Coordinates of C-alpha atoms and ligand atoms in Angstrom, one line a residue:
M20 CA -14.5 -3.5 35.5
R21 CA -17.3 -5.5 35.6
I22 CA -17.6 -9.4 34.9
L23 CA -21.6 -10.8 34.0
S24 CA -21.2 -14.4 33.6
A25 CA -24.4 -16.4 32.2
E26 CA -24.4 -20.1 31.6
V27 CA -24.4 -19.0 27.8
V28 CA -22.7 -16.8 26.4
Y29 CA -22.7 -16.0 22.4
T30 CA -21.7 -13.5 20.4
G31 CA -23.5 -14.0 17.1
L32 CA -20.1 -15.9 16.0
G33 CA -18.4 -19.0 16.0
T34 CA -19.5 -21.7 19.0
P35 CA -21.8 -19.9 22.3
I36 CA -19.3 -20.6 25.8
R37 CA -21.3 -23.2 28.1
G38 CA -19.9 -20.9 31.3
G39 CA -19.2 -17.8 29.8
A40 CA -18.8 -14.4 30.9
V41 CA -18.6 -11.0 29.2
V42 CA -16.5 -8.1 31.4
L43 CA -17.4 -4.6 30.4
Q44 CA -15.0 -2.0 31.3
G45 CA -16.9 0.9 31.5
E46 CA -20.2 0.7 29.1
R47 CA -18.1 -1.4 26.7
V48 CA -17.0 -4.9 26.3
A49 CA -13.5 -5.0 27.2
A50 CA -13.4 -9.4 26.6
I51 CA -15.0 -12.5 26.5
L52 CA -14.2 -15.5 28.2
S53 CA -15.1 -18.3 29.8
R54 CA -16.3 -17.5 33.8
E55 CA -13.3 -19.3 35.3
D56 CA -10.3 -17.2 33.1
A57 CA -13.0 -13.6 34.1
R58 CA -11.8 -14.7 37.1
R59 CA -8.4 -15.2 36.8
F60 CA -7.4 -12.5 34.4
Y61 CA -9.8 -10.0 36.3
P62 CA -9.3 -11.0 40.1
E63 CA -10.9 -7.5 41.3
A64 CA -14.0 -7.3 38.6
P65 CA -17.2 -8.1 41.1
V66 CA -18.8 -10.9 38.9
T67 CA -22.5 -11.2 38.3
D68 CA -24.5 -13.4 37.6
V69 CA -27.2 -13.2 35.4
G70 CA -28.9 -16.6 34.8
F71 CA -29.1 -18.0 31.4
A72 CA -27.5 -16.6 28.2
I73 CA -26.6 -13.1 26.9
S74 CA -26.0 -12.8 23.7
P75 CA -27.6 -10.7 20.6
P76 CA -31.6 -10.0 21.0
P77 CA -32.5 -13.3 19.6
V78 CA -35.9 -13.6 17.4
N79 CA -39.4 -14.3 17.0
A80 CA -39.4 -15.7 14.1
H81 CA -43.3 -16.4 14.3
T82 CA -46.4 -14.6 15.5
H83 CA -50.1 -13.3 14.3
L84 CA -50.2 -9.9 16.0
D85 CA -53.2 -9.7 14.8
L86 CA -54.7 -12.8 16.8
S87 CA -53.3 -10.9 20.4
S88 CA -57.0 -10.7 21.7
L89 CA -57.9 -13.7 20.8
P90 CA -58.9 -16.1 24.1
P91 CA -56.6 -18.4 24.5
F92 CA -57.0 -21.9 24.0
R93 CA -56.3 -25.6 24.6
G94 CA -57.1 -28.5 22.7
P95 CA -57.3 -30.4 19.4
Y96 CA -55.3 -28.5 16.4
E97 CA -58.8 -28.9 14.6
D98 CA -60.5 -27.5 16.8
F99 CA -58.8 -24.8 17.3
V100 CA -59.4 -24.2 13.5
R101 CA -62.6 -23.4 14.6
H102 CA -62.2 -21.3 17.6
V103 CA -60.5 -18.8 15.6
I104 CA -62.9 -18.9 12.8
R105 CA -65.2 -18.4 15.5
H106 CA -63.1 -15.3 17.3
K107 CA -62.5 -13.8 13.5
R108 CA -63.6 -10.0 15.4
A109 CA -61.1 -10.2 17.3
R110 CA -58.7 -10.3 14.4
G111 CA -57.3 -6.0 13.8
V112 CA -55.3 -4.3 14.0
A113 CA -56.9 -3.1 17.8
A114 CA -55.5 -6.4 18.7
A115 CA -52.1 -6.2 16.6
D116 CA -51.3 -2.8 18.0
A117 CA -51.8 -4.5 22.1
G118 CA -49.5 -7.5 20.9
L119 CA -46.4 -4.8 19.4
A120 CA -46.5 -3.5 22.2
E121 CA -46.2 -6.7 24.3
L122 CA -43.6 -7.8 22.1
Q123 CA -41.5 -4.7 22.5
R124 CA -41.6 -4.2 25.7
A125 CA -38.8 -5.8 27.2
A126 CA -37.1 -4.7 23.7
P127 CA -37.2 -3.6 20.2
L128 CA -36.4 -7.0 19.2
A129 CA -36.8 -8.3 15.3
F130 CA -40.0 -10.9 14.3
G131 CA -41.8 -12.6 12.0
D132 CA -45.2 -11.3 12.1
I133 CA -48.2 -13.3 10.2
V134 CA -50.6 -10.7 9.1
A135 CA -54.3 -11.1 8.0
D136 CA -55.9 -7.9 8.7
E137 CA -55.3 -5.5 6.1
A138 CA -55.3 -2.5 8.1
A139 CA -52.3 -3.9 10.2
M140 CA -50.3 -4.7 7.6
R141 CA -50.7 -1.1 6.7
K142 CA -49.8 0.2 10.5
L143 CA -47.0 -2.6 10.8
L144 CA -45.5 -1.2 7.5
Q145 CA -45.8 2.0 8.7
T146 CA -44.3 1.6 11.6
P147 CA -40.5 2.9 12.2
G148 CA -37.6 1.2 14.0
L149 CA -39.5 -2.3 13.3
R150 CA -36.8 -5.2 12.4
G151 CA -38.3 -8.3 10.6
V152 CA -40.6 -9.4 8.2
A153 CA -44.6 -8.6 8.0
Y154 CA -46.1 -11.6 6.0
W155 CA -49.6 -11.1 4.3
E156 CA -51.3 -14.4 4.9
V157 CA -53.4 -16.3 2.2
F158 CA -55.9 -18.4 2.7
A159 CA -57.8 -20.3 -0.5
P160 CA -58.5 -24.4 -0.1
D161 CA -60.3 -24.6 -3.5
P162 CA -58.8 -25.3 -7.4
A163 CA -61.4 -23.3 -8.3
E164 CA -61.1 -19.8 -6.7
A165 CA -56.9 -20.4 -7.6
E166 CA -57.1 -17.5 -10.7
A167 CA -59.3 -15.0 -7.9
A168 CA -57.4 -15.4 -5.3
F169 CA -53.8 -14.9 -6.8
S170 CA -55.2 -11.8 -8.9
E171 CA -56.6 -10.1 -5.9
T172 CA -53.2 -11.1 -3.7
V173 CA -51.2 -9.4 -6.2
A174 CA -53.1 -6.3 -6.3
R175 CA -53.1 -6.1 -2.1
L176 CA -49.3 -7.0 -2.4
R177 CA -48.1 -4.3 -5.2
A178 CA -50.2 -1.3 -3.2
F179 CA -48.1 -2.7 0.5
R180 CA -45.2 -2.8 -1.1
R181 CA -45.6 1.0 -1.5
L182 CA -46.0 1.2 2.3
E183 CA -42.7 -0.3 3.1
R184 CA -40.1 2.3 4.4
P185 CA -36.3 1.4 4.8
D186 CA -35.8 1.3 8.5
G187 CA -39.2 -0.4 8.5
L188 CA -41.0 -4.2 8.6
K189 CA -40.4 -5.8 5.4
L190 CA -43.6 -6.9 3.1
G191 CA -43.2 -11.0 3.0
L192 CA -46.1 -14.0 2.4
S193 CA -47.4 -16.7 3.7
P194 CA -49.5 -19.0 2.3
H195 CA -51.2 -19.9 5.4
T196 CA -50.8 -24.2 5.1
P197 CA -50.7 -26.6 2.4
H198 CA -54.1 -27.9 2.6
T199 CA -55.6 -24.4 2.9
V200 CA -54.2 -23.1 -0.4
S201 CA -54.7 -25.5 -3.4
A202 CA -51.8 -26.6 -5.2
P203 CA -52.0 -24.2 -8.2
L204 CA -52.4 -21.0 -6.1
L205 CA -49.4 -22.9 -4.3
Q206 CA -47.0 -22.7 -7.0
R207 CA -48.5 -19.2 -8.7
L208 CA -47.5 -17.9 -5.2
T209 CA -44.1 -20.0 -5.5
R210 CA -43.3 -17.7 -9.2
L211 CA -44.4 -14.8 -7.7
A212 CA -42.4 -15.3 -4.3
I213 CA -38.8 -15.9 -6.0
A214 CA -39.7 -13.6 -8.8
E215 CA -40.2 -10.8 -6.4
R216 CA -38.4 -11.2 -3.5
L217 CA -40.6 -12.3 -1.3
P218 CA -39.6 -13.9 1.9
L219 CA -41.8 -17.3 2.4
Q220 CA -43.5 -18.7 5.6
I221 CA -45.8 -21.4 5.1
H222 CA -47.2 -23.8 8.6
V223 CA -46.5 -27.2 7.0
A224 CA -46.9 -30.2 9.5
E225 CA -48.1 -29.1 12.3
S226 CA -50.6 -31.4 13.8
P227 CA -51.3 -35.3 13.7
A228 CA -54.5 -34.3 11.9
E229 CA -52.4 -32.3 8.9
A230 CA -50.2 -35.4 7.9
A231 CA -53.3 -37.8 7.7
L232 CA -55.6 -35.6 5.7
H233 CA -52.7 -35.4 3.0
R234 CA -52.4 -39.4 3.4
D235 CA -55.5 -40.2 3.0
G236 CA -57.8 -37.7 3.0
S237 CA -58.9 -38.8 6.1
G238 CA -59.5 -37.6 9.8
P239 CA -60.4 -34.5 11.9
L240 CA -58.8 -31.8 9.9
F241 CA -60.5 -33.1 6.6
E242 CA -63.7 -33.6 8.3
L243 CA -63.2 -29.8 9.2
M244 CA -62.0 -28.7 5.8
R245 CA -64.2 -30.7 3.4
P246 CA -67.1 -28.2 2.4
F247 CA -64.0 -25.5 1.4
L248 CA -61.7 -28.2 -0.4
G249 CA -63.6 -28.3 -3.6
D250 CA -62.4 -31.2 -6.0
W251 CA -59.6 -31.4 -4.3
R252 CA -57.8 -34.9 -4.0
P253 CA -55.3 -36.4 -1.1
S254 CA -51.2 -36.7 -3.1
G255 CA -50.5 -39.6 -0.4
L256 CA -47.5 -37.9 0.5
S257 CA -46.1 -36.0 3.3
P258 CA -47.3 -32.2 4.2
V259 CA -43.4 -31.8 3.0
Q260 CA -43.1 -34.1 0.5
Y261 CA -46.5 -32.5 -1.4
L262 CA -44.4 -29.0 -0.9
A263 CA -41.3 -29.9 -2.3
R264 CA -43.1 -31.7 -5.5
L265 CA -44.7 -28.5 -6.2
G266 CA -42.1 -27.2 -6.2
V267 CA -42.7 -24.4 -3.4
L268 CA -39.1 -25.3 -1.3
E269 CA -37.3 -24.1 -4.3
A270 CA -38.1 -20.5 -2.6
R271 CA -36.6 -21.5 0.5
P272 CA -39.3 -21.3 2.3
T273 CA -39.8 -21.0 6.4
L274 CA -41.2 -23.5 7.7
V275 CA -42.8 -23.4 10.9
H276 CA -43.8 -26.8 13.5
M277 CA -42.8 -29.2 11.3
V278 CA -43.7 -31.9 14.2
H279 CA -44.8 -34.8 12.3
V280 CA -41.8 -35.6 9.6
G281 CA -40.2 -38.8 8.7
E282 CA -36.1 -38.1 8.2
E283 CA -36.9 -38.0 4.6
D284 CA -38.5 -35.1 4.8
V285 CA -35.8 -33.3 7.4
R286 CA -33.7 -34.6 4.2
T287 CA -35.5 -32.9 1.6
V288 CA -36.2 -29.6 3.6
A289 CA -32.0 -29.7 4.9
K290 CA -31.2 -29.9 1.1
A291 CA -33.1 -27.2 -0.3
G292 CA -31.6 -25.0 2.6
C293 CA -34.9 -24.0 4.6
T294 CA -35.0 -22.8 7.9
V295 CA -37.6 -24.2 10.6
V296 CA -39.6 -21.8 13.4
H297 CA -40.0 -24.2 16.2
C298 CA -43.2 -23.2 18.8
P299 CA -42.8 -25.2 21.5
R300 CA -45.5 -23.9 23.7
S301 CA -48.8 -23.8 20.7
N302 CA -47.5 -27.5 19.8
E303 CA -47.9 -28.4 23.3
A304 CA -51.3 -26.3 23.9
L305 CA -52.7 -27.9 20.5
R306 CA -51.2 -31.8 21.6
C307 CA -49.4 -31.3 17.9
G308 CA -46.6 -33.5 19.7
R309 CA -42.8 -32.9 19.4
L310 CA -40.6 -31.6 17.2
P311 CA -38.1 -34.0 16.2
W312 CA -35.2 -31.2 17.4
E313 CA -32.2 -34.7 17.4
L314 CA -33.2 -35.2 13.6
L315 CA -33.1 -31.8 12.8
A316 CA -30.1 -31.3 14.0
K317 CA -28.3 -34.4 12.7
H318 CA -29.1 -33.2 9.3
S319 CA -28.0 -29.6 10.2
V320 CA -31.2 -27.6 9.6
E321 CA -31.3 -24.3 11.1
V322 CA -34.0 -23.8 13.5
A323 CA -35.5 -20.3 14.4
F324 CA -38.4 -20.3 17.1
G325 CA -41.2 -18.3 17.3
T326 CA -44.1 -18.0 20.0
D327 CA -47.0 -18.2 17.7
S328 CA -50.1 -16.6 18.6
K329 CA -51.8 -15.7 21.9
G330 CA -54.4 -17.8 21.1
S331 CA -52.4 -21.2 21.7
A332 CA -49.7 -19.1 23.9
P333 CA -49.5 -17.7 27.1
D334 CA -47.2 -14.1 25.7
L335 CA -44.9 -13.5 23.3
D336 CA -42.1 -13.3 25.0
V337 CA -39.8 -16.0 22.1
T338 CA -37.3 -16.8 26.1
R339 CA -40.1 -18.6 27.5
E340 CA -40.4 -20.6 24.2
V341 CA -36.7 -21.1 24.6
A342 CA -36.8 -22.2 28.1
A343 CA -40.0 -24.5 27.3
A344 CA -38.0 -26.5 24.9
R345 CA -35.3 -26.8 26.4
A346 CA -37.7 -28.4 29.8
L347 CA -39.6 -30.7 25.8
H348 CA -36.3 -32.0 25.0
G349 CA -33.8 -31.9 27.7
A350 CA -30.7 -33.3 27.0
K351 CA -31.6 -33.9 23.2
A352 CA -31.2 -29.9 23.2
S353 CA -27.9 -27.7 24.2
P354 CA -28.1 -24.8 25.6
I355 CA -25.7 -23.7 23.7
A356 CA -28.1 -24.7 20.0
L357 CA -31.2 -23.5 21.9
V358 CA -29.4 -19.7 21.9
R359 CA -27.9 -19.9 18.9
A360 CA -31.6 -20.9 17.5
A361 CA -33.0 -17.9 19.0
V362 CA -30.5 -15.6 17.3
K363 CA -28.6 -16.7 14.4
G364 CA -31.8 -19.3 12.9
G365 CA -33.9 -16.8 14.3
S366 CA -32.1 -13.7 11.7
R367 CA -31.2 -16.7 8.8
A368 CA -35.6 -17.4 9.2
L369 CA -36.2 -13.7 8.5
G370 CA -33.3 -13.0 6.1
L371 CA -31.6 -10.9 7.8
T372 CA -27.8 -9.9 9.3
P373 CA -27.2 -11.8 12.2
P374 CA -26.7 -9.8 14.8
R375 CA -23.5 -10.3 17.1
F376 CA -21.0 -8.3 19.5
G377 CA -17.0 -8.4 19.9
R378 CA -14.6 -6.0 22.1
G379 CA -14.9 -2.4 22.2
S380 CA -19.2 -2.9 21.5
P381 CA -21.2 -1.1 23.6
A382 CA -22.8 -2.9 26.7
R383 CA -26.0 -2.2 24.9
A384 CA -25.5 -4.6 22.2
L385 CA -26.1 -7.7 25.0
Y386 CA -29.3 -9.0 25.5
V387 CA -29.2 -10.2 28.4
W388 CA -32.0 -13.2 29.3
Q389 CA -34.0 -12.2 31.6
T390 CA -36.3 -15.7 32.2
P391 CA -35.1 -18.5 34.4
S392 CA -34.3 -21.3 31.8
A393 CA -36.0 -24.5 32.8
E394 CA -34.8 -27.2 34.4
P395 CA -34.6 -30.7 31.4
R396 CA -36.2 -33.2 32.1
V397 CA -33.9 -35.7 31.8
Ligands
ZN2 ZN1 -48.8 -19.5 13.0

C-alpha cells in the first residue's frame, strides 16, 4: 500500500477533495479520501505528497497546432493579428507535427485544435489514437464573399469527413471570430453545424478593440479590418449579443476568451448552455485583460482551459495555464474549481465523455499534475 496526497484530488465525479489522498494497492486504486483519513486508516502506508493535484487527465480545449512555429509575440491583440499574417508561411503541417509532439510529450491528453492548413487537417484526422476535435477555421469577413466561402467550406468539410476514424479526432468547424466571418456566413455555418452535428468553436470578446469595433465601428481593430469588411456595419451590440442575435448560440458553440463581457452577456451564454474556454496566458500576452471568472461562476457557466497558440503562449501545457489562472484570479477562483474546469469543463467543451477514476481503477488512470502551482496573489 502507498498513499499519494495532493492539494486537490478529483475523481472526475462530484466535488473535488481539498487536501485529498489516493491509496494505491499495487497498481490499483484502493481508496480516495482526505489526507487525514488516509493517514488514520492506513498508518503503515508511506505518503508521497505530489503537489497540486491528482485527477483524470486535463484537457487542452483550445490551441492552434499549425501555428506552433510562429515566433512568440507580446503586444496588443491587433498587432498579433498582423504578426500572424506576416508569418503566414510558418503555418503548416510541419508546425502542426511539432505542436502535436509537444502536446503529447507529457501524456496523451484530449485537445481541441483550430486548423487553418489543409494538409495539417488531413494528417491530424488520419492520426490514430488522438482524442478531441480538429476544427476547420473559416475566415471571410466580407458579406459579398459569403456564398463562395460557404460552398468552399462545404466541399472541404465533405473531403475531411471521409478521413475521420473511430479512434481519432472528430471534425469540427470554427468560424474565426464574429468580425472575421460575415453575418450571412455565420448564419449559414451555424445551420450547417447543427444539421451535420459538427462541434463549433469561436473566438469571442477577446480584446477591448473587438468590443469597440462591434459597438460603433471604432478602434484599432476596425482600422486593421476596414479593407476586408466590404459594406459591413457595426451592430451596436456586444460581440456575444451579436452572436446571439444571429442565432449562432443555438448551435451551443464553445466560446473562446470571453474577456470583455458584461453580466447580460454571461446570462445569455449560461442560458444557451455554451462552454467557455479560458486562455489566461494568451490574454496577458496580448493585453486583452482578465476573464471575469467570478461572474461566470455566479451564473454556473462551464469553463474549460486552453493554451491558445505558441504565438501567444510559451508552451502547450494546460496545467501551466491553470497555474497562471490561479495567480491571476487569486481567491476568486478556488483550486478545486480550477481542476474541475481543466478536466470536466474541457471534456464538455469538446463534447467528450468526462474521464473519471474510482476504487479498482488502474493507477495509470490518475494524472499527477507536475506543474508547481503558482501561489495566489491575493
Ligand atoms: Zn485562438
